[in-house]
Amino acid sequence: MLVSYVPIIIFLVVAISLPVVGLAAGRLLRPFNPFKEKLMPYECGVDPEGDARERYSVRYYIIAILFVVFDVETIFLFPWAVLYRKLALFGFIEMLIFILILMVGYIYIWKKGALEWV
Amino acid sequence: MNILVNYVVIPLVKIVVIVAILSGGIAYLTLMERKVIARLQHRLGPMRVGWHGILQPIADGLKFIIKEDIIPIKADRFVFTIAPGISLVPAFIVFSVIPFGPPDSLWGTGGYVTDVNIALLFAVAVSSVGVLGVILGGWASNSKYPLLGALRSSAQMVSYEVAMGFGIIGVLLVANSLSLVEIVEKQRSMGVWFFFVQPIAFLIYYFCGMAETNRLPFDLPEAETELVGGFHTEYSGFRFSLFFIAEYANMITVSSLAVTLFFGGWLRPFSSVAALSFLDIIPPPLWFVIKVLIFLYIFIWVRGTLPRFRFDQLMRIGWKVFLPVAMANVMVTGAILLKFL
Amino acid sequence: MIDQIIFYTLAFIIVAMSLMVILARNAVRSALYLISALLGFAALYIRLQAELLAGVQILVYVGGIMVLFLFVIMLVSVRTMEHQARQTRQWKAAVVIALGVAAELIYLIVRGGSIFVTKQPPDALLTKSQNTQVVGEALYSTYLLPFEIASVLLLVAMIGAVVLAKKKI
Amino acid sequence: MEHDIFGAIDEKTVLDANQVVINMGPQHPSTHGVLRVKLTLDGERVIDTDCIIGYLHRGTEKIVENRPYAAGVPYFDRTDYVAAVSNNLGYVECVEKMLGVEVPPRVQYIRTMMTEFQRIASHLLWLGTHALDIGAMTVFLYAFREREEILKLFEALFGARLTIHAFRIGGLWQDLPVGFLDACRRFSDTIGEHINEYEGLLTNNRIWLERTRDIGVISAQDAIDLGLTGPVLRGSGVNYDVRKARPYSAYADFDFDIPLGVHGDTYDRYLVRIEEMRQSNRIIQQCITRMPTGPIRAKAPRVIKPPVGEYYHSVEGPKGELGYYIVSEGKTSPYRVRIRPPTFINLQALKKLVKGHLVADVVAIIGTLDIVLGEIDR
């Protein structure tokens, strides 16, 4: 029922207002005394060398893609699991094929070492 | 008019109560953590503020508000400001679907803010948004340690989310519903908590939950002895406290979902055994809270005991142990269920 | 009436946010606006009573694909993009495509709703706790083949990511 | 003009991360003081390290050269400030060697006993911080609980806890207080159980094994070539301990074993230090039961003017061979003082040990070297 989502919207508003109110109220109370050294990025007490926004390891990107793939896979499993009693054997075989196909990829990336953080 | 009362006024009251309890709970969870760990380590923990440090969380909260709020000069001010919010808000609104009591409790309004059709999916989806706050916070700081921490933690969080999702499927196969209220009702009608039906799914869920919330032994993103503070190194004052609150709220979420999915939610132990009906003296929401507290205690206990993993080991465990085990669990559960259909 | 207000509010948010995505100079801010637009879509799905789809939208797009986007933005180093000129040689092609799309939209608006086949969703969709089941039934019986093909698609994505990202591993 | 984002960059660099230089320290929770390590990272892998030291330099050696010999002792409380007794022992014995003074047996026994207490205290501090670096926070507090007991003993005997000016040239400041040996015995009887307790939390813990095994491996030959000493050397299986090799004080009188590692990794060094604590306790027990009576001061000249010459004396500090090289011109203060600080030399191994490991391992390896910056920078 649509209307049962209204409380979630209300909750959202309340949850957003918490940090906003906190930050606004804090502004009246907290000191404000910035100077150059204080505003420097932290690097263990020495001046930072170079910029932080370098390019980082490609592994993070592989992990993210794999995550999206498996996330989509889980999404397919959600309705399947809910409906499982109705689908019975047919559903089981169906999902078996689905997962086996993905297993091929999983074993491939495992063997290729993409899951290894070298 | 009726709709306005049922879907706006009553939920609003509940939301205010829940937010109040949650905020207080998080504050006192920090005290509980310090006290329990102190016990484990033969210390006393906070003792100065109030009797046995009972007012410590309030002092901490005040301190967060009156601390100077520093935004590093090279930071992206806009993203830096909203990142903690992106972490915090999802952590809170998950509680709109978690049932604390049966549908007939609280004078018939139901022991939950709202009961939506896809509550479980909603909870999983919304908590997956929190990771964005971590990435953005680390990126916006424009500093090396936070950025490394942010990349680490987001990679960790998404990795464990996958295994966690598969763990939950195991429960769904038994429960056949995405509604958290129905999942608990199902545990009542079946007369058994799903933990006993799906123990492997539970273990996967709980361990992944520890990883999702960046707790030891998976606390690499914040590993203070390696990355100083991880993604929130540059944060101070109130903004830092928002990340902090989000982490503790997530701990409570993980525990609450664990209780709901595997330990019968608001049900008393052995709810089908009439001989134990004297246990009904404790009202259902209280049972829920007690169970959640037990899980929170385990979180703290583990923190006091174990060292932490290294990042590559952590990823290996997530992808090469939890994920295949969870997948196997789904298929084995499916196969076994075929017998009962 | 309320329905219309909800729709137009959401539509406005989505359009505004989508515009911000392409207008923001900083890629990370673009991503932020995209998140807002995607959340708007999720709300729109709920209005259409497609609850499962709304959940999937948040889980996959906001919690998944946006993480991927942000990683990619970090991977290619944002600074290089910020300093690039906005107009590229593709602008002529872009104008042509944009005009085409605009013409199509204007045509649809002028002709109005009459050219769309509108159907009331089946009752099963409207009753409580049925949405997931209905989607599941359709997915695992009528659309069985597309479903299995989806797994092949995911397989390709998985292998492609590894092959593209690092040839030597 | 093309504006492909990959345009100007060739494929290899698009897909490989840039090398990032990141500073660890001087203000970092686990560089054990003010060590600054410049790490060159590829992703999380360490390609190169560069140690930058000197943040704590006070010129101790130079100061001591301008003081009378007896006034030099307190300055060596502050080199390896968590093992002041061992430092004092080395210096005091070196000056005694210069003077040709033989100290009475009771003094030697007390010195040996207190030095072994100091070894346990230093190893406890190492264990606690090392475990904390790897995330096991409870061990830290357990270790400090026992260290506290040792510090109380120090306070009873020397009057201070950390910078204690333990020994005097030619003897001791005062004899053992009443009941001191009983207190030592009480500690010595319980420490074994406590060590078992630490081991229960760590030795067979899967995570601990994963974090320390095959991390920072150094072969025996490399360890010798780098001049490593102490547990870091013995972890690689080289049997060299000054207490056995060139016995000083009363060590020749006692039975104790030198634990040796096999693989030379972080885990072996951990086991070596744990076992060393047990062996130290064995020495302490023998000291307590065989404590001789007698004077606590030798006949040393009031004004110390050692004969002209160069002298070197080394002791086995908790962290390795701690040597004192003193040149005398026959005056009341030394012409040249030079310490052979074990951790300064052991720190050389960092670059070799860390290479190819991950950022998290840097912390474990710094921990396993058991460095103290007071001694490195002097």
PDB file of C-alpha atoms in Angstrom, chain D residues 123-369:
ATOM      1  CA  HIS D 123      59.486  -6.747  26.501  1.00  0.00           C
ATOM      2  CA  LEU D 124      56.067  -6.212  28.063  1.00  0.00           C
ATOM      3  CA  LEU D 125      55.974  -2.724  26.654  1.00  0.00           C
ATOM      4  CA  TRP D 126      57.024  -4.092  23.289  1.00  0.00           C
ATOM      5  CA  LEU D 127      54.390  -6.825  23.452  1.00  0.00           C
ATOM      6  CA  GLY D 128      51.640  -4.409  24.396  1.00  0.00           C
ATOM      7  CA  THR D 129      52.391  -1.853  21.723  1.00  0.00           C
ATOM      8  CA  HIS D 130      53.102  -4.458  19.069  1.00  0.00           C
ATOM      9  CA  ALA D 131      49.787  -6.169  19.754  1.00  0.00           C
ATOM     10  CA  LEU D 132      48.004  -2.816  19.839  1.00  0.00           C
ATOM     11  CA  ASP D 133      49.454  -1.938  16.451  1.00  0.00           C
ATOM     12  CA  ILE D 134      47.964  -5.111  15.072  1.00  0.00           C
ATOM     13  CA  GLY D 135      44.687  -4.352  16.773  1.00  0.00           C
ATOM     14  CA  ALA D 136      44.694  -6.548  19.868  1.00  0.00           C
ATOM     15  CA  MET D 137      44.003  -3.878  22.384  1.00  0.00           C
ATOM     16  CA  THR D 138      43.438  -6.007  25.450  1.00  0.00           C
ATOM     17  CA  VAL D 139      46.961  -7.444  25.446  1.00  0.00           C
ATOM     18  CA  PHE D 140      48.248  -3.900  25.711  1.00  0.00           C
ATOM     19  CA  LEU D 141      46.485  -3.302  28.983  1.00  0.00           C
ATOM     20  CA  TYR D 142      47.333  -6.720  30.357  1.00  0.00           C
ATOM     21  CA  ALA D 143      51.002  -6.152  29.599  1.00  0.00           C
ATOM     22  CA  PHE D 144      50.951  -2.744  31.231  1.00  0.00           C
ATOM     23  CA  ARG D 145      49.354  -4.201  34.329  1.00  0.00           C
ATOM     24  CA  GLU D 146      52.376  -6.438  34.895  1.00  0.00           C
ATOM     25  CA  ARG D 147      54.828  -3.750  33.865  1.00  0.00           C
ATOM     26  CA  GLU D 148      53.308  -1.586  36.541  1.00  0.00           C
ATOM     27  CA  GLU D 149      54.326  -4.166  39.162  1.00  0.00           C
ATOM     28  CA  ILE D 150      57.911  -4.009  37.951  1.00  0.00           C
ATOM     29  CA  LEU D 151      57.861  -0.240  38.036  1.00  0.00           C
ATOM     30  CA  LYS D 152      56.664  -0.415  41.626  1.00  0.00           C
ATOM     31  CA  LEU D 153      59.683  -2.564  42.446  1.00  0.00           C
ATOM     32  CA  PHE D 154      61.909   0.005  40.781  1.00  0.00           C
ATOM     33  CA  GLU D 155      60.306   2.742  42.776  1.00  0.00           C
ATOM     34  CA  ALA D 156      60.902   0.860  46.005  1.00  0.00           C
ATOM     35  CA  LEU D 157      64.575   0.290  45.249  1.00  0.00           C
ATOM     36  CA  PHE D 158      65.612   3.288  43.162  1.00  0.00           C
ATOM     37  CA  GLY D 159      63.083   5.884  44.174  1.00  0.00           C
ATOM     38  CA  ALA D 160      61.772   6.483  40.666  1.00  0.00           C
ATOM     39  CA  ARG D 161      59.895   4.629  38.000  1.00  0.00           C
ATOM     40  CA  LEU D 162      61.117   5.554  34.564  1.00  0.00           C
ATOM     41  CA  THR D 163      64.246   7.676  34.590  1.00  0.00           C
ATOM     42  CA  ILE D 164      65.634   6.025  37.626  1.00  0.00           C
ATOM     43  CA  HIS D 165      69.394   6.569  37.842  1.00  0.00           C
ATOM     44  CA  ALA D 166      69.608   2.969  38.950  1.00  0.00           C
ATOM     45  CA  PHE D 167      73.259   2.289  39.651  1.00  0.00           C
ATOM     46  CA  ARG D 168      76.236   4.237  40.912  1.00  0.00           C
ATOM     47  CA  ILE D 169      79.792   3.766  39.754  1.00  0.00           C
ATOM     48  CA  GLY D 170      81.217   1.186  42.105  1.00  0.00           C
ATOM     49  CA  GLY D 171      77.980  -0.011  43.662  1.00  0.00           C
ATOM     50  CA  LEU D 172      74.474   0.945  44.570  1.00  0.00           C
ATOM     51  CA  TRP D 173      72.752   3.932  46.093  1.00  0.00           C
ATOM     52  CA  GLN D 174      71.144   1.853  48.831  1.00  0.00           C
ATOM     53  CA  ASP D 175      70.688  -1.750  49.838  1.00  0.00           C
ATOM     54  CA  LEU D 176      67.502  -3.663  49.169  1.00  0.00           C
ATOM     55  CA  PRO D 177      64.648  -2.331  51.292  1.00  0.00           C
ATOM     56  CA  VAL D 178      62.945  -4.591  53.828  1.00  0.00           C
ATOM     57  CA  GLY D 179      60.666  -7.118  52.187  1.00  0.00           C
ATOM     58  CA  PHE D 180      61.932  -6.315  48.717  1.00  0.00           C
ATOM     59  CA  LEU D 181      62.972  -9.858  47.895  1.00  0.00           C
ATOM     60  CA  ASP D 182      59.556 -11.135  48.957  1.00  0.00           C
ATOM     61  CA  ALA D 183      57.910  -8.672  46.612  1.00  0.00           C
ATOM     62  CA  CYS D 184      60.236  -9.840  43.849  1.00  0.00           C
ATOM     63  CA  ARG D 185      59.356 -13.439  44.585  1.00  0.00           C
ATOM     64  CA  ARG D 186      55.650 -12.678  44.477  1.00  0.00           C
ATOM     65  CA  PHE D 187      56.049 -11.092  41.079  1.00  0.00           C
ATOM     66  CA  SER D 188      58.276 -13.846  39.804  1.00  0.00           C
ATOM     67  CA  ASP D 189      55.787 -16.526  40.873  1.00  0.00           C
ATOM     68  CA  THR D 190      52.906 -14.996  38.957  1.00  0.00           C
ATOM     69  CA  ILE D 191      54.503 -13.629  35.814  1.00  0.00           C
ATOM     70  CA  GLY D 192      54.629 -17.086  34.199  1.00  0.00           C
ATOM     71  CA  GLU D 193      50.852 -17.372  34.342  1.00  0.00           C
ATOM     72  CA  HIS D 194      50.461 -13.909  32.945  1.00  0.00           C
ATOM     73  CA  ILE D 195      52.727 -14.735  30.034  1.00  0.00           C
ATOM     74  CA  ASN D 196      50.543 -17.773  29.375  1.00  0.00           C
ATOM     75  CA  GLU D 197      47.600 -15.398  29.389  1.00  0.00           C
ATOM     76  CA  TYR D 198      49.138 -13.232  26.658  1.00  0.00           C
ATOM     77  CA  GLU D 199      50.033 -16.291  24.705  1.00  0.00           C
ATOM     78  CA  GLY D 200      46.475 -17.542  25.045  1.00  0.00           C
ATOM     79  CA  LEU D 201      45.277 -14.389  23.326  1.00  0.00           C
ATOM     80  CA  LEU D 202      47.875 -14.356  20.594  1.00  0.00           C
ATOM     81  CA  THR D 203      50.113 -17.350  19.954  1.00  0.00           C
ATOM     82  CA  ASN D 204      47.586 -19.612  18.306  1.00  0.00           C
ATOM     83  CA  ASN D 205      45.174 -16.901  17.221  1.00  0.00           C
ATOM     84  CA  ARG D 206      44.495 -17.302  13.523  1.00  0.00           C
ATOM     85  CA  ILE D 207      44.439 -13.596  12.864  1.00  0.00           C
ATOM     86  CA  TRP D 208      47.676 -13.074  14.778  1.00  0.00           C
ATOM     87  CA  LEU D 209      49.348 -15.860  12.801  1.00  0.00           C
ATOM     88  CA  GLU D 210      48.124 -14.399   9.536  1.00  0.00           C
ATOM     89  CA  ARG D 211      49.409 -10.991  10.476  1.00  0.00           C
ATOM     90  CA  THR D 212      52.855 -12.035  11.688  1.00  0.00           C
ATOM     91  CA  ARG D 213      53.903 -15.185   9.853  1.00  0.00           C
ATOM     92  CA  ASP D 214      56.149 -14.631   6.834  1.00  0.00           C
ATOM     93  CA  ILE D 215      56.007 -10.915   7.462  1.00  0.00           C
ATOM     94  CA  GLY D 216      59.350  -9.135   7.477  1.00  0.00           C
ATOM     95  CA  VAL D 217      61.495 -12.203   6.925  1.00  0.00           C
ATOM     96  CA  ILE D 218      65.230 -11.728   7.248  1.00  0.00           C
ATOM     97  CA  SER D 219      67.760 -14.483   6.782  1.00  0.00           C
ATOM     98  CA  ALA D 220      70.494 -15.186   9.307  1.00  0.00           C
ATOM     99  CA  GLN D 221      73.198 -14.011   6.931  1.00  0.00           C
ATOM    100  CA  ASP D 222      71.393 -10.774   6.106  1.00  0.00           C
ATOM    101  CA  ALA D 223      70.784 -10.150   9.767  1.00  0.00           C
ATOM    102  CA  ILE D 224      74.479 -10.546  10.543  1.00  0.00           C
ATOM    103  CA  ASP D 225      75.450  -8.392   7.572  1.00  0.00           C
ATOM    104  CA  LEU D 226      73.216  -5.594   8.753  1.00  0.00           C
ATOM    105  CA  GLY D 227      74.703  -5.813  12.233  1.00  0.00           C
ATOM    106  CA  LEU D 228      71.422  -6.657  13.886  1.00  0.00           C
ATOM    107  CA  THR D 229      71.495  -7.806  17.474  1.00  0.00           C
ATOM    108  CA  GLY D 230      69.122  -8.885  20.174  1.00  0.00           C
ATOM    109  CA  PRO D 231      65.823 -10.679  19.558  1.00  0.00           C
ATOM    110  CA  VAL D 232      65.746  -9.429  15.973  1.00  0.00           C
ATOM    111  CA  LEU D 233      68.955 -11.357  15.284  1.00  0.00           C
ATOM    112  CA  ARG D 234      68.014 -14.393  17.346  1.00  0.00           C
ATOM    113  CA  GLY D 235      64.658 -14.583  15.608  1.00  0.00           C
ATOM    114  CA  SER D 236      66.610 -15.513  12.500  1.00  0.00           C
ATOM    115  CA  GLY D 237      68.313 -18.324  14.358  1.00  0.00           C
ATOM    116  CA  VAL D 238      71.705 -16.764  15.125  1.00  0.00           C
ATOM    117  CA  ASN D 239      72.841 -17.714  18.581  1.00  0.00           C
ATOM    118  CA  TYR D 240      74.396 -14.499  19.783  1.00  0.00           C
ATOM    119  CA  ASP D 241      73.668 -13.060  23.166  1.00  0.00           C
ATOM    120  CA  VAL D 242      76.203 -10.928  24.991  1.00  0.00           C
ATOM    121  CA  ARG D 243      75.162 -12.518  28.280  1.00  0.00           C
ATOM    122  CA  LYS D 244      76.534 -15.843  27.005  1.00  0.00           C
ATOM    123  CA  ALA D 245      79.135 -14.649  24.535  1.00  0.00           C
ATOM    124  CA  ARG D 246      80.979 -12.276  26.896  1.00  0.00           C
ATOM    125  CA  PRO D 247      79.414 -12.764  30.319  1.00  0.00           C
ATOM    126  CA  TYR D 248      79.367  -9.637  32.442  1.00  0.00           C
ATOM    127  CA  SER D 249      78.011  -8.807  35.875  1.00  0.00           C
ATOM    128  CA  ALA D 250      76.937 -12.121  37.441  1.00  0.00           C
ATOM    129  CA  TYR D 251      75.476 -13.820  34.378  1.00  0.00           C
ATOM    130  CA  ALA D 252      78.122 -16.546  34.361  1.00  0.00           C
ATOM    131  CA  ASP D 253      76.602 -17.869  37.606  1.00  0.00           C
ATOM    132  CA  PHE D 254      73.127 -18.571  36.264  1.00  0.00           C
ATOM    133  CA  ASP D 255      71.423 -21.194  34.143  1.00  0.00           C
ATOM    134  CA  PHE D 256      69.333 -19.824  31.326  1.00  0.00           C
ATOM    135  CA  ASP D 257      68.681 -20.594  27.710  1.00  0.00           C
ATOM    136  CA  ILE D 258      68.837 -18.379  24.669  1.00  0.00           C
ATOM    137  CA  PRO D 259      65.651 -18.879  22.630  1.00  0.00           C
ATOM    138  CA  LEU D 260      66.174 -18.912  18.899  1.00  0.00           C
ATOM    139  CA  GLY D 261      63.794 -18.488  15.987  1.00  0.00           C
ATOM    140  CA  VAL D 262      63.836 -20.435  12.754  1.00  0.00           C
ATOM    141  CA  HIS D 263      62.216 -18.438   9.979  1.00  0.00           C
ATOM    142  CA  GLY D 264      63.277 -14.955  10.943  1.00  0.00           C
ATOM    143  CA  ASP D 265      59.769 -13.590  10.540  1.00  0.00           C
ATOM    144  CA  THR D 266      57.721 -11.400  12.809  1.00  0.00           C
ATOM    145  CA  TYR D 267      56.104 -14.372  14.470  1.00  0.00           C
ATOM    146  CA  ASP D 268      59.439 -15.951  15.376  1.00  0.00           C
ATOM    147  CA  ARG D 269      60.667 -12.722  16.856  1.00  0.00           C
ATOM    148  CA  TYR D 270      57.495 -12.600  18.881  1.00  0.00           C
ATOM    149  CA  LEU D 271      58.086 -16.131  20.180  1.00  0.00           C
ATOM    150  CA  VAL D 272      61.724 -15.349  20.976  1.00  0.00           C
ATOM    151  CA  ARG D 273      60.783 -12.339  23.077  1.00  0.00           C
ATOM    152  CA  ILE D 274      58.040 -14.208  24.883  1.00  0.00           C
ATOM    153  CA  GLU D 275      60.463 -16.985  25.751  1.00  0.00           C
ATOM    154  CA  GLU D 276      63.099 -14.460  26.789  1.00  0.00           C
ATOM    155  CA  MET D 277      60.708 -13.165  29.400  1.00  0.00           C
ATOM    156  CA  ARG D 278      60.425 -16.654  30.832  1.00  0.00           C
ATOM    157  CA  GLN D 279      64.197 -17.062  30.822  1.00  0.00           C
ATOM    158  CA  SER D 280      64.627 -13.692  32.510  1.00  0.00           C
ATOM    159  CA  ASN D 281      62.248 -14.875  35.166  1.00  0.00           C
ATOM    160  CA  ARG D 282      64.409 -17.950  35.635  1.00  0.00           C
ATOM    161  CA  ILE D 283      67.429 -15.736  36.245  1.00  0.00           C
ATOM    162  CA  ILE D 284      65.430 -13.613  38.681  1.00  0.00           C
ATOM    163  CA  GLN D 285      64.405 -16.688  40.645  1.00  0.00           C
ATOM    164  CA  GLN D 286      67.993 -17.851  40.858  1.00  0.00           C
ATOM    165  CA  CYS D 287      69.021 -14.378  42.004  1.00  0.00           C
ATOM    166  CA  ILE D 288      66.423 -14.349  44.722  1.00  0.00           C
ATOM    167  CA  THR D 289      67.356 -17.747  46.135  1.00  0.00           C
ATOM    168  CA  ARG D 290      71.109 -17.234  45.927  1.00  0.00           C
ATOM    169  CA  MET D 291      71.277 -13.558  46.877  1.00  0.00           C
ATOM    170  CA  PRO D 292      74.617 -13.127  48.683  1.00  0.00           C
ATOM    171  CA  THR D 293      75.181 -10.801  51.622  1.00  0.00           C
ATOM    172  CA  GLY D 294      77.894  -8.252  51.867  1.00  0.00           C
ATOM    173  CA  PRO D 295      78.723  -4.644  51.114  1.00  0.00           C
ATOM    174  CA  ILE D 296      76.910  -2.733  48.415  1.00  0.00           C
ATOM    175  CA  ARG D 297      79.789  -0.484  47.470  1.00  0.00           C
ATOM    176  CA  ALA D 298      83.230  -1.182  46.137  1.00  0.00           C
ATOM    177  CA  LYS D 299      86.207   0.927  47.063  1.00  0.00           C
ATOM    178  CA  ALA D 300      86.027   3.416  44.252  1.00  0.00           C
ATOM    179  CA  PRO D 301      87.957   6.700  44.229  1.00  0.00           C
ATOM    180  CA  ARG D 302      85.959   9.738  45.238  1.00  0.00           C
ATOM    181  CA  VAL D 303      87.048  11.668  42.178  1.00  0.00           C
ATOM    182  CA  ILE D 304      86.819   9.494  39.108  1.00  0.00           C
ATOM    183  CA  LYS D 305      89.798   9.940  36.823  1.00  0.00           C
ATOM    184  CA  PRO D 306      90.211   6.857  34.681  1.00  0.00           C
ATOM    185  CA  PRO D 307      93.610   6.210  33.114  1.00  0.00           C
ATOM    186  CA  VAL D 308      94.213   7.315  29.540  1.00  0.00           C
ATOM    187  CA  GLY D 309      92.865   4.876  26.963  1.00  0.00           C
ATOM    188  CA  GLU D 310      89.964   3.667  24.904  1.00  0.00           C
ATOM    189  CA  TYR D 311      87.401   1.386  26.445  1.00  0.00           C
ATOM    190  CA  TYR D 312      84.441  -0.543  25.106  1.00  0.00           C
ATOM    191  CA  HIS D 313      81.969  -2.483  27.140  1.00  0.00           C
ATOM    192  CA  SER D 314      78.717  -3.963  25.933  1.00  0.00           C
ATOM    193  CA  VAL D 315      75.750  -5.538  27.642  1.00  0.00           C
ATOM    194  CA  GLU D 316      72.729  -7.350  26.284  1.00  0.00           C
ATOM    195  CA  GLY D 317      70.012  -4.761  26.490  1.00  0.00           C
ATOM    196  CA  PRO D 318      66.394  -5.794  25.966  1.00  0.00           C
ATOM    197  CA  LYS D 319      66.683  -4.695  22.357  1.00  0.00           C
ATOM    198  CA  GLY D 320      70.138  -5.954  21.502  1.00  0.00           C
ATOM    199  CA  GLU D 321      73.788  -5.334  22.109  1.00  0.00           C
ATOM    200  CA  LEU D 322      74.150  -2.050  23.925  1.00  0.00           C
ATOM    201  CA  GLY D 323      77.748  -0.892  23.842  1.00  0.00           C
ATOM    202  CA  TYR D 324      79.575   2.057  25.404  1.00  0.00           C
ATOM    203  CA  TYR D 325      82.785   3.317  23.891  1.00  0.00           C
ATOM    204  CA  ILE D 326      84.587   5.807  26.066  1.00  0.00           C
ATOM    205  CA  VAL D 327      87.895   7.543  25.440  1.00  0.00           C
ATOM    206  CA  SER D 328      89.645   8.908  28.502  1.00  0.00           C
ATOM    207  CA  GLU D 329      92.389  11.494  28.598  1.00  0.00           C
ATOM    208  CA  GLY D 330      92.796  11.005  32.310  1.00  0.00           C
ATOM    209  CA  LYS D 331      90.553  13.903  33.205  1.00  0.00           C
ATOM    210  CA  THR D 332      87.406  14.050  35.334  1.00  0.00           C
ATOM    211  CA  SER D 333      85.187  13.952  32.309  1.00  0.00           C
ATOM    212  CA  PRO D 334      85.488  11.687  29.273  1.00  0.00           C
ATOM    213  CA  TYR D 335      87.106  12.883  26.071  1.00  0.00           C
ATOM    214  CA  ARG D 336      84.657  11.013  23.870  1.00  0.00           C
ATOM    215  CA  VAL D 337      81.558   8.959  24.584  1.00  0.00           C
ATOM    216  CA  ARG D 338      79.806   6.957  21.946  1.00  0.00           C
ATOM    217  CA  ILE D 339      76.921   4.575  22.411  1.00  0.00           C
ATOM    218  CA  ARG D 340      76.278   1.584  20.209  1.00  0.00           C
ATOM    219  CA  PRO D 341      72.500   1.798  20.274  1.00  0.00           C
ATOM    220  CA  PRO D 342      70.930  -1.526  19.283  1.00  0.00           C
ATOM    221  CA  THR D 343      67.735  -0.101  17.856  1.00  0.00           C
ATOM    222  CA  PHE D 344      69.537   2.472  15.726  1.00  0.00           C
ATOM    223  CA  ILE D 345      71.301  -0.352  13.985  1.00  0.00           C
ATOM    224  CA  ASN D 346      68.290  -2.638  13.956  1.00  0.00           C
ATOM    225  CA  LEU D 347      66.250   0.097  12.283  1.00  0.00           C
ATOM    226  CA  GLN D 348      68.487  -0.280   9.237  1.00  0.00           C
ATOM    227  CA  ALA D 349      66.683  -3.507   8.533  1.00  0.00           C
ATOM    228  CA  LEU D 350      63.338  -1.721   8.087  1.00  0.00           C
ATOM    229  CA  LYS D 351      63.856  -0.911   4.446  1.00  0.00           C
ATOM    230  CA  LYS D 352      64.720  -4.496   3.641  1.00  0.00           C
ATOM    231  CA  LEU D 353      61.964  -5.978   5.773  1.00  0.00           C
ATOM    232  CA  VAL D 354      59.172  -3.763   4.517  1.00  0.00           C
ATOM    233  CA  LYS D 355      59.826  -3.913   0.808  1.00  0.00           C
ATOM    234  CA  GLY D 356      56.972  -5.553  -1.071  1.00  0.00           C
ATOM    235  CA  HIS D 357      54.671  -5.749   1.939  1.00  0.00           C
ATOM    236  CA  LEU D 358      51.471  -3.804   2.483  1.00  0.00           C
ATOM    237  CA  VAL D 359      50.959  -0.634   4.492  1.00  0.00           C
ATOM    238  CA  ALA D 360      49.498  -2.587   7.373  1.00  0.00           C
ATOM    239  CA  ASP D 361      52.644  -4.694   7.564  1.00  0.00           C
ATOM    240  CA  VAL D 362      54.824  -1.615   7.975  1.00  0.00           C
ATOM    241  CA  VAL D 363      53.210  -1.146  11.332  1.00  0.00           C
ATOM    242  CA  ALA D 364      53.752  -4.772  12.316  1.00  0.00           C
ATOM    243  CA  ILE D 365      57.388  -4.602  11.232  1.00  0.00           C
ATOM    244  CA  ILE D 366      58.135  -1.367  13.055  1.00  0.00           C
ATOM    245  CA  GLY D 367      56.623  -3.046  16.083  1.00  0.00           C
ATOM    246  CA  THR D 368      58.699  -6.176  15.738  1.00  0.00           C
ATOM    247  CA  LEU D 369      61.939  -4.195  15.534  1.00  0.00           C
TER     248      LEU D 369
END
